[in-house]
PDB file of C-alpha atoms in Angstrom:
ATOM      1  CA  MET A   1     108.666  82.518  87.600  1.00  0.00           C
ATOM      2  CA  ARG A   2     108.770  86.125  88.908  1.00  0.00           C
ATOM      3  CA  ALA A   3     109.751  87.381  85.473  1.00  0.00           C
ATOM      4  CA  LEU A   4     106.783  85.563  83.923  1.00  0.00           C
ATOM      5  CA  TRP A   5     104.410  86.996  86.542  1.00  0.00           C
ATOM      6  CA  ALA A   6     105.796  90.499  86.029  1.00  0.00           C
ATOM      7  CA  MET A   7     105.383  90.176  82.250  1.00  0.00           C
ATOM      8  CA  LEU A   8     101.776  88.982  82.611  1.00  0.00           C
ATOM      9  CA  CYS A   9     100.971  91.913  84.920  1.00  0.00           C
ATOM     10  CA  PHE A  10     102.574  94.341  82.477  1.00  0.00           C
ATOM     11  CA  LEU A  11     100.576  92.928  79.562  1.00  0.00           C
ATOM     12  CA  ALA A  12      97.344  93.178  81.571  1.00  0.00           C
ATOM     13  CA  LEU A  13      97.785  96.910  82.270  1.00  0.00           C
ATOM     14  CA  PRO A  14      95.840  98.023  79.176  1.00  0.00           C
ATOM     15  CA  LEU A  15      92.849  96.028  80.428  1.00  0.00           C
ATOM     16  CA  TRP A  16      92.734  98.187  83.554  1.00  0.00           C
ATOM     17  CA  ALA A  17      93.421 101.481  81.798  1.00  0.00           C
ATOM     18  CA  ASP A  18      89.744 102.470  81.534  1.00  0.00           C
ATOM     19  CA  GLU A  19      88.964 101.639  85.165  1.00  0.00           C
ATOM     20  CA  PRO A  20      89.089 104.573  87.582  1.00  0.00           C
ATOM     21  CA  LEU A  21      91.674 104.249  90.305  1.00  0.00           C
ATOM     22  CA  SER A  22      90.369 103.305  93.743  1.00  0.00           C
ATOM     23  CA  GLY A  23      89.311 106.405  95.662  1.00  0.00           C
ATOM     24  CA  TRP A  24      89.225 108.631  92.584  1.00  0.00           C
ATOM     25  CA  ALA A  25      86.352 110.562  91.025  1.00  0.00           C
ATOM     26  CA  VAL A  26      86.748 111.071  87.270  1.00  0.00           C
ATOM     27  CA  TYR A  27      84.696 113.392  85.054  1.00  0.00           C
ATOM     28  CA  SER A  28      85.200 113.227  81.288  1.00  0.00           C
ATOM     29  CA  THR A  29      84.080 116.323  79.401  1.00  0.00           C
ATOM     30  CA  ASP A  30      83.814 117.750  75.901  1.00  0.00           C
ATOM     31  CA  LYS A  31      85.419 120.969  77.158  1.00  0.00           C
ATOM     32  CA  SER A  32      88.841 122.092  76.058  1.00  0.00           C
ATOM     33  CA  TYR A  33      91.675 121.904  78.564  1.00  0.00           C
ATOM     34  CA  ASP A  34      91.860 125.700  78.987  1.00  0.00           C
ATOM     35  CA  GLN A  35      88.096 125.979  79.462  1.00  0.00           C
ATOM     36  CA  LEU A  36      88.022 123.177  82.044  1.00  0.00           C
ATOM     37  CA  VAL A  37      90.897 124.759  83.982  1.00  0.00           C
ATOM     38  CA  ALA A  38      89.064 128.110  84.046  1.00  0.00           C
ATOM     39  CA  ASP A  39      85.722 126.513  84.959  1.00  0.00           C
ATOM     40  CA  THR A  40      87.316 124.448  87.730  1.00  0.00           C
ATOM     41  CA  LYS A  41      88.955 127.500  89.296  1.00  0.00           C
ATOM     42  CA  ALA A  42      85.673 129.421  89.083  1.00  0.00           C
ATOM     43  CA  ALA A  43      83.733 126.545  90.655  1.00  0.00           C
ATOM     44  CA  VAL A  44      86.279 126.301  93.474  1.00  0.00           C
ATOM     45  CA  LYS A  45      85.748 129.974  94.319  1.00  0.00           C
ATOM     46  CA  GLU A  46      81.956 129.746  93.962  1.00  0.00           C
ATOM     47  CA  ASN A  47      81.919 126.925  96.516  1.00  0.00           C
ATOM     48  CA  GLY A  48      83.867 128.652  99.257  1.00  0.00           C
ATOM     49  CA  LEU A  49      87.227 127.031  98.653  1.00  0.00           C
ATOM     50  CA  ILE A  50      90.501 128.631  97.626  1.00  0.00           C
ATOM     51  CA  VAL A  51      93.054 127.676  94.978  1.00  0.00           C
ATOM     52  CA  VAL A  52      96.139 127.288  97.174  1.00  0.00           C
ATOM     53  CA  THR A  53      98.571 125.785  94.655  1.00  0.00           C
ATOM     54  CA  GLN A  54      98.880 125.098  90.933  1.00  0.00           C
ATOM     55  CA  ALA A  55     101.495 122.953  89.276  1.00  0.00           C
ATOM     56  CA  GLY A  56     101.886 121.321  85.903  1.00  0.00           C
ATOM     57  CA  PRO A  57     104.594 120.432  83.424  1.00  0.00           C
ATOM     58  CA  THR A  58     102.918 121.719  80.256  1.00  0.00           C
ATOM     59  CA  LYS A  59     104.241 125.300  80.155  1.00  0.00           C
ATOM     60  CA  ALA A  60     107.723 124.358  81.389  1.00  0.00           C
ATOM     61  CA  ALA A  61     107.934 121.646  78.725  1.00  0.00           C
ATOM     62  CA  ALA A  62     106.840 124.142  76.046  1.00  0.00           C
ATOM     63  CA  ALA A  63     109.585 126.521  77.176  1.00  0.00           C
ATOM     64  CA  ARG A  64     112.015 123.681  76.474  1.00  0.00           C
ATOM     65  CA  GLY A  65     110.508 123.095  73.011  1.00  0.00           C
ATOM     66  CA  ILE A  66     108.551 119.998  74.067  1.00  0.00           C
ATOM     67  CA  THR A  67     104.835 119.747  73.389  1.00  0.00           C
ATOM     68  CA  ILE A  68     102.819 117.659  75.840  1.00  0.00           C
ATOM     69  CA  PRO A  69      99.081 117.553  76.537  1.00  0.00           C
ATOM     70  CA  GLY A  70      97.704 120.033  79.062  1.00  0.00           C
ATOM     71  CA  ASN A  71      98.233 118.826  82.602  1.00  0.00           C
ATOM     72  CA  LEU A  72      97.525 120.838  85.754  1.00  0.00           C
ATOM     73  CA  VAL A  73      97.185 119.970  89.431  1.00  0.00           C
ATOM     74  CA  ILE A  74      95.080 122.492  91.360  1.00  0.00           C
ATOM     75  CA  GLY A  75      95.450 122.353  95.149  1.00  0.00           C
ATOM     76  CA  VAL A  76      92.288 123.443  96.960  1.00  0.00           C
ATOM     77  CA  PHE A  77      91.399 124.052 100.609  1.00  0.00           C
ATOM     78  CA  ASN A  78      90.349 126.830 102.986  1.00  0.00           C
ATOM     79  CA  ASN A  79      91.252 127.950 106.491  1.00  0.00           C
ATOM     80  CA  ASP A  80      88.026 126.686 108.072  1.00  0.00           C
ATOM     81  CA  PHE A  81      88.768 123.137 106.937  1.00  0.00           C
ATOM     82  CA  ALA A  82      92.433 123.500 107.924  1.00  0.00           C
ATOM     83  CA  VAL A  83      91.553 124.476 111.493  1.00  0.00           C
ATOM     84  CA  ARG A  84      88.974 121.685 111.752  1.00  0.00           C
ATOM     85  CA  VAL A  85      91.419 119.064 110.459  1.00  0.00           C
ATOM     86  CA  LEU A  86      94.154 120.227 112.837  1.00  0.00           C
ATOM     87  CA  GLU A  87      91.751 119.866 115.769  1.00  0.00           C
ATOM     88  CA  THR A  88      91.487 116.161 114.935  1.00  0.00           C
ATOM     89  CA  SER A  89      94.888 115.206 113.501  1.00  0.00           C
ATOM     90  CA  VAL A  90      98.041 117.248 113.017  1.00  0.00           C
ATOM     91  CA  ASP A  91      99.433 114.507 110.770  1.00  0.00           C
ATOM     92  CA  ALA A  92      96.424 114.678 108.414  1.00  0.00           C
ATOM     93  CA  MET A  93      97.292 118.247 107.403  1.00  0.00           C
ATOM     94  CA  ILE A  94     100.153 116.890 105.273  1.00  0.00           C
ATOM     95  CA  GLU A  95      97.403 116.078 102.753  1.00  0.00           C
ATOM     96  CA  ALA A  96      96.216 119.674 102.414  1.00  0.00           C
ATOM     97  CA  PRO A  97      95.569 121.111  99.970  1.00  0.00           C
ATOM     98  CA  ILE A  98      93.572 118.362  98.330  1.00  0.00           C
ATOM     99  CA  ARG A  99      94.022 118.404  94.585  1.00  0.00           C
ATOM    100  CA  PHE A 100      91.961 118.500  91.434  1.00  0.00           C
ATOM    101  CA  TYR A 101      93.706 117.196  88.324  1.00  0.00           C
ATOM    102  CA  VAL A 102      92.891 118.552  84.850  1.00  0.00           C
ATOM    103  CA  THR A 103      94.262 116.590  81.914  1.00  0.00           C
ATOM    104  CA  GLU A 104      93.996 117.157  78.179  1.00  0.00           C
ATOM    105  CA  ASN A 105      92.904 114.173  76.104  1.00  0.00           C
ATOM    106  CA  ASP A 106      94.154 113.187  72.648  1.00  0.00           C
ATOM    107  CA  ASP A 107      90.929 114.440  71.022  1.00  0.00           C
ATOM    108  CA  GLY A 108      91.286 117.936  72.529  1.00  0.00           C
ATOM    109  CA  SER A 109      88.743 117.384  75.279  1.00  0.00           C
ATOM    110  CA  ALA A 110      89.697 117.439  78.953  1.00  0.00           C
ATOM    111  CA  THR A 111      89.099 115.354  82.063  1.00  0.00           C
ATOM    112  CA  LEU A 112      88.720 116.492  85.663  1.00  0.00           C
ATOM    113  CA  SER A 113      89.663 114.042  88.377  1.00  0.00           C
ATOM    114  CA  TYR A 114      90.551 113.986  92.047  1.00  0.00           C
ATOM    115  CA  LYS A 115      91.132 111.655  94.945  1.00  0.00           C
ATOM    116  CA  THR A 116      88.091 111.906  97.186  1.00  0.00           C
ATOM    117  CA  PRO A 117      88.824 113.661 100.469  1.00  0.00           C
ATOM    118  CA  SER A 118      87.543 110.661 102.444  1.00  0.00           C
ATOM    119  CA  PHE A 119      90.085 108.496 100.602  1.00  0.00           C
ATOM    120  CA  VAL A 120      92.862 111.047 101.181  1.00  0.00           C
ATOM    121  CA  PHE A 121      92.174 111.316 104.917  1.00  0.00           C
ATOM    122  CA  ALA A 122      91.434 107.617 105.512  1.00  0.00           C
ATOM    123  CA  PRO A 123      94.956 106.804 106.814  1.00  0.00           C
ATOM    124  CA  TYR A 124      94.525 109.384 109.591  1.00  0.00           C
ATOM    125  CA  VAL A 125      91.135 108.277 110.922  1.00  0.00           C
ATOM    126  CA  TYR A 126      92.870 106.206 113.613  1.00  0.00           C
ATOM    127  CA  GLU A 127      93.977 109.545 115.093  1.00  0.00           C
ATOM    128  CA  GLY A 128      91.196 111.901 114.016  1.00  0.00           C
ATOM    129  CA  GLY A 129      88.302 109.514 114.563  1.00  0.00           C
ATOM    130  CA  GLU A 130      84.714 110.335 113.702  1.00  0.00           C
ATOM    131  CA  PRO A 131      85.313 114.121 113.595  1.00  0.00           C
ATOM    132  CA  LEU A 132      87.877 113.651 110.814  1.00  0.00           C
ATOM    133  CA  ARG A 133      85.497 111.318 108.974  1.00  0.00           C
ATOM    134  CA  ASP A 134      82.842 114.032 109.190  1.00  0.00           C
ATOM    135  CA  ILE A 135      85.221 116.665 107.811  1.00  0.00           C
ATOM    136  CA  ALA A 136      86.175 114.343 104.959  1.00  0.00           C
ATOM    137  CA  ALA A 137      82.480 113.725 104.206  1.00  0.00           C
ATOM    138  CA  ASP A 138      81.867 117.500 104.130  1.00  0.00           C
ATOM    139  CA  LEU A 139      84.798 117.870 101.737  1.00  0.00           C
ATOM    140  CA  ASP A 140      83.563 114.945  99.608  1.00  0.00           C
ATOM    141  CA  THR A 141      80.301 116.819  99.093  1.00  0.00           C
ATOM    142  CA  LYS A 142      82.084 120.107  98.413  1.00  0.00           C
ATOM    143  CA  PHE A 143      84.510 118.519  95.906  1.00  0.00           C
ATOM    144  CA  GLN A 144      81.689 116.731  94.101  1.00  0.00           C
ATOM    145  CA  THR A 145      79.763 120.002  93.840  1.00  0.00           C
ATOM    146  CA  VAL A 146      82.840 121.787  92.473  1.00  0.00           C
ATOM    147  CA  ALA A 147      83.437 119.027  89.932  1.00  0.00           C
ATOM    148  CA  GLU A 148      79.821 118.869  88.771  1.00  0.00           C
ATOM    149  CA  SER A 149      79.736 122.649  88.365  1.00  0.00           C
ATOM    150  CA  ALA A 150      83.058 122.721  86.501  1.00  0.00           C
ATOM    151  CA  VAL A 151      82.110 120.037  83.984  1.00  0.00           C
ATOM    152  CA  LYS A 152      78.567 121.202  83.139  1.00  0.00           C
TER     153      LYS A 152
END
């Protein structure tokens, strides 16, 4: 019976493929991958945040002779938010930097997505309380502004 259930779940996966994941914001664009990466980094800076980390398998795969679609995770935060988060929950800082995710689509366009900061920090609200919720709400607004600027 478990094998049947597992098979049915596996077959149903394509039905959910177009649904955004819970807690995610997803912005489809007509921009190329390279342009969306550049515009995202510029929007981060314009909105008072800092690119803290960048990681993606695309260039490393190319160095090995493997071609894969563009794929980059951009970690974003700033010291003001770091200090504020630490005042509410030391454990919550494991989530910083919060990440934007740029992916290249089959048609050459790119998508920008991210887990909303309120979703990312939700497990720590028991410790950080309302002040952490407020910080997450501030970051939600900031991330949405970055995303909307990057994709326009």
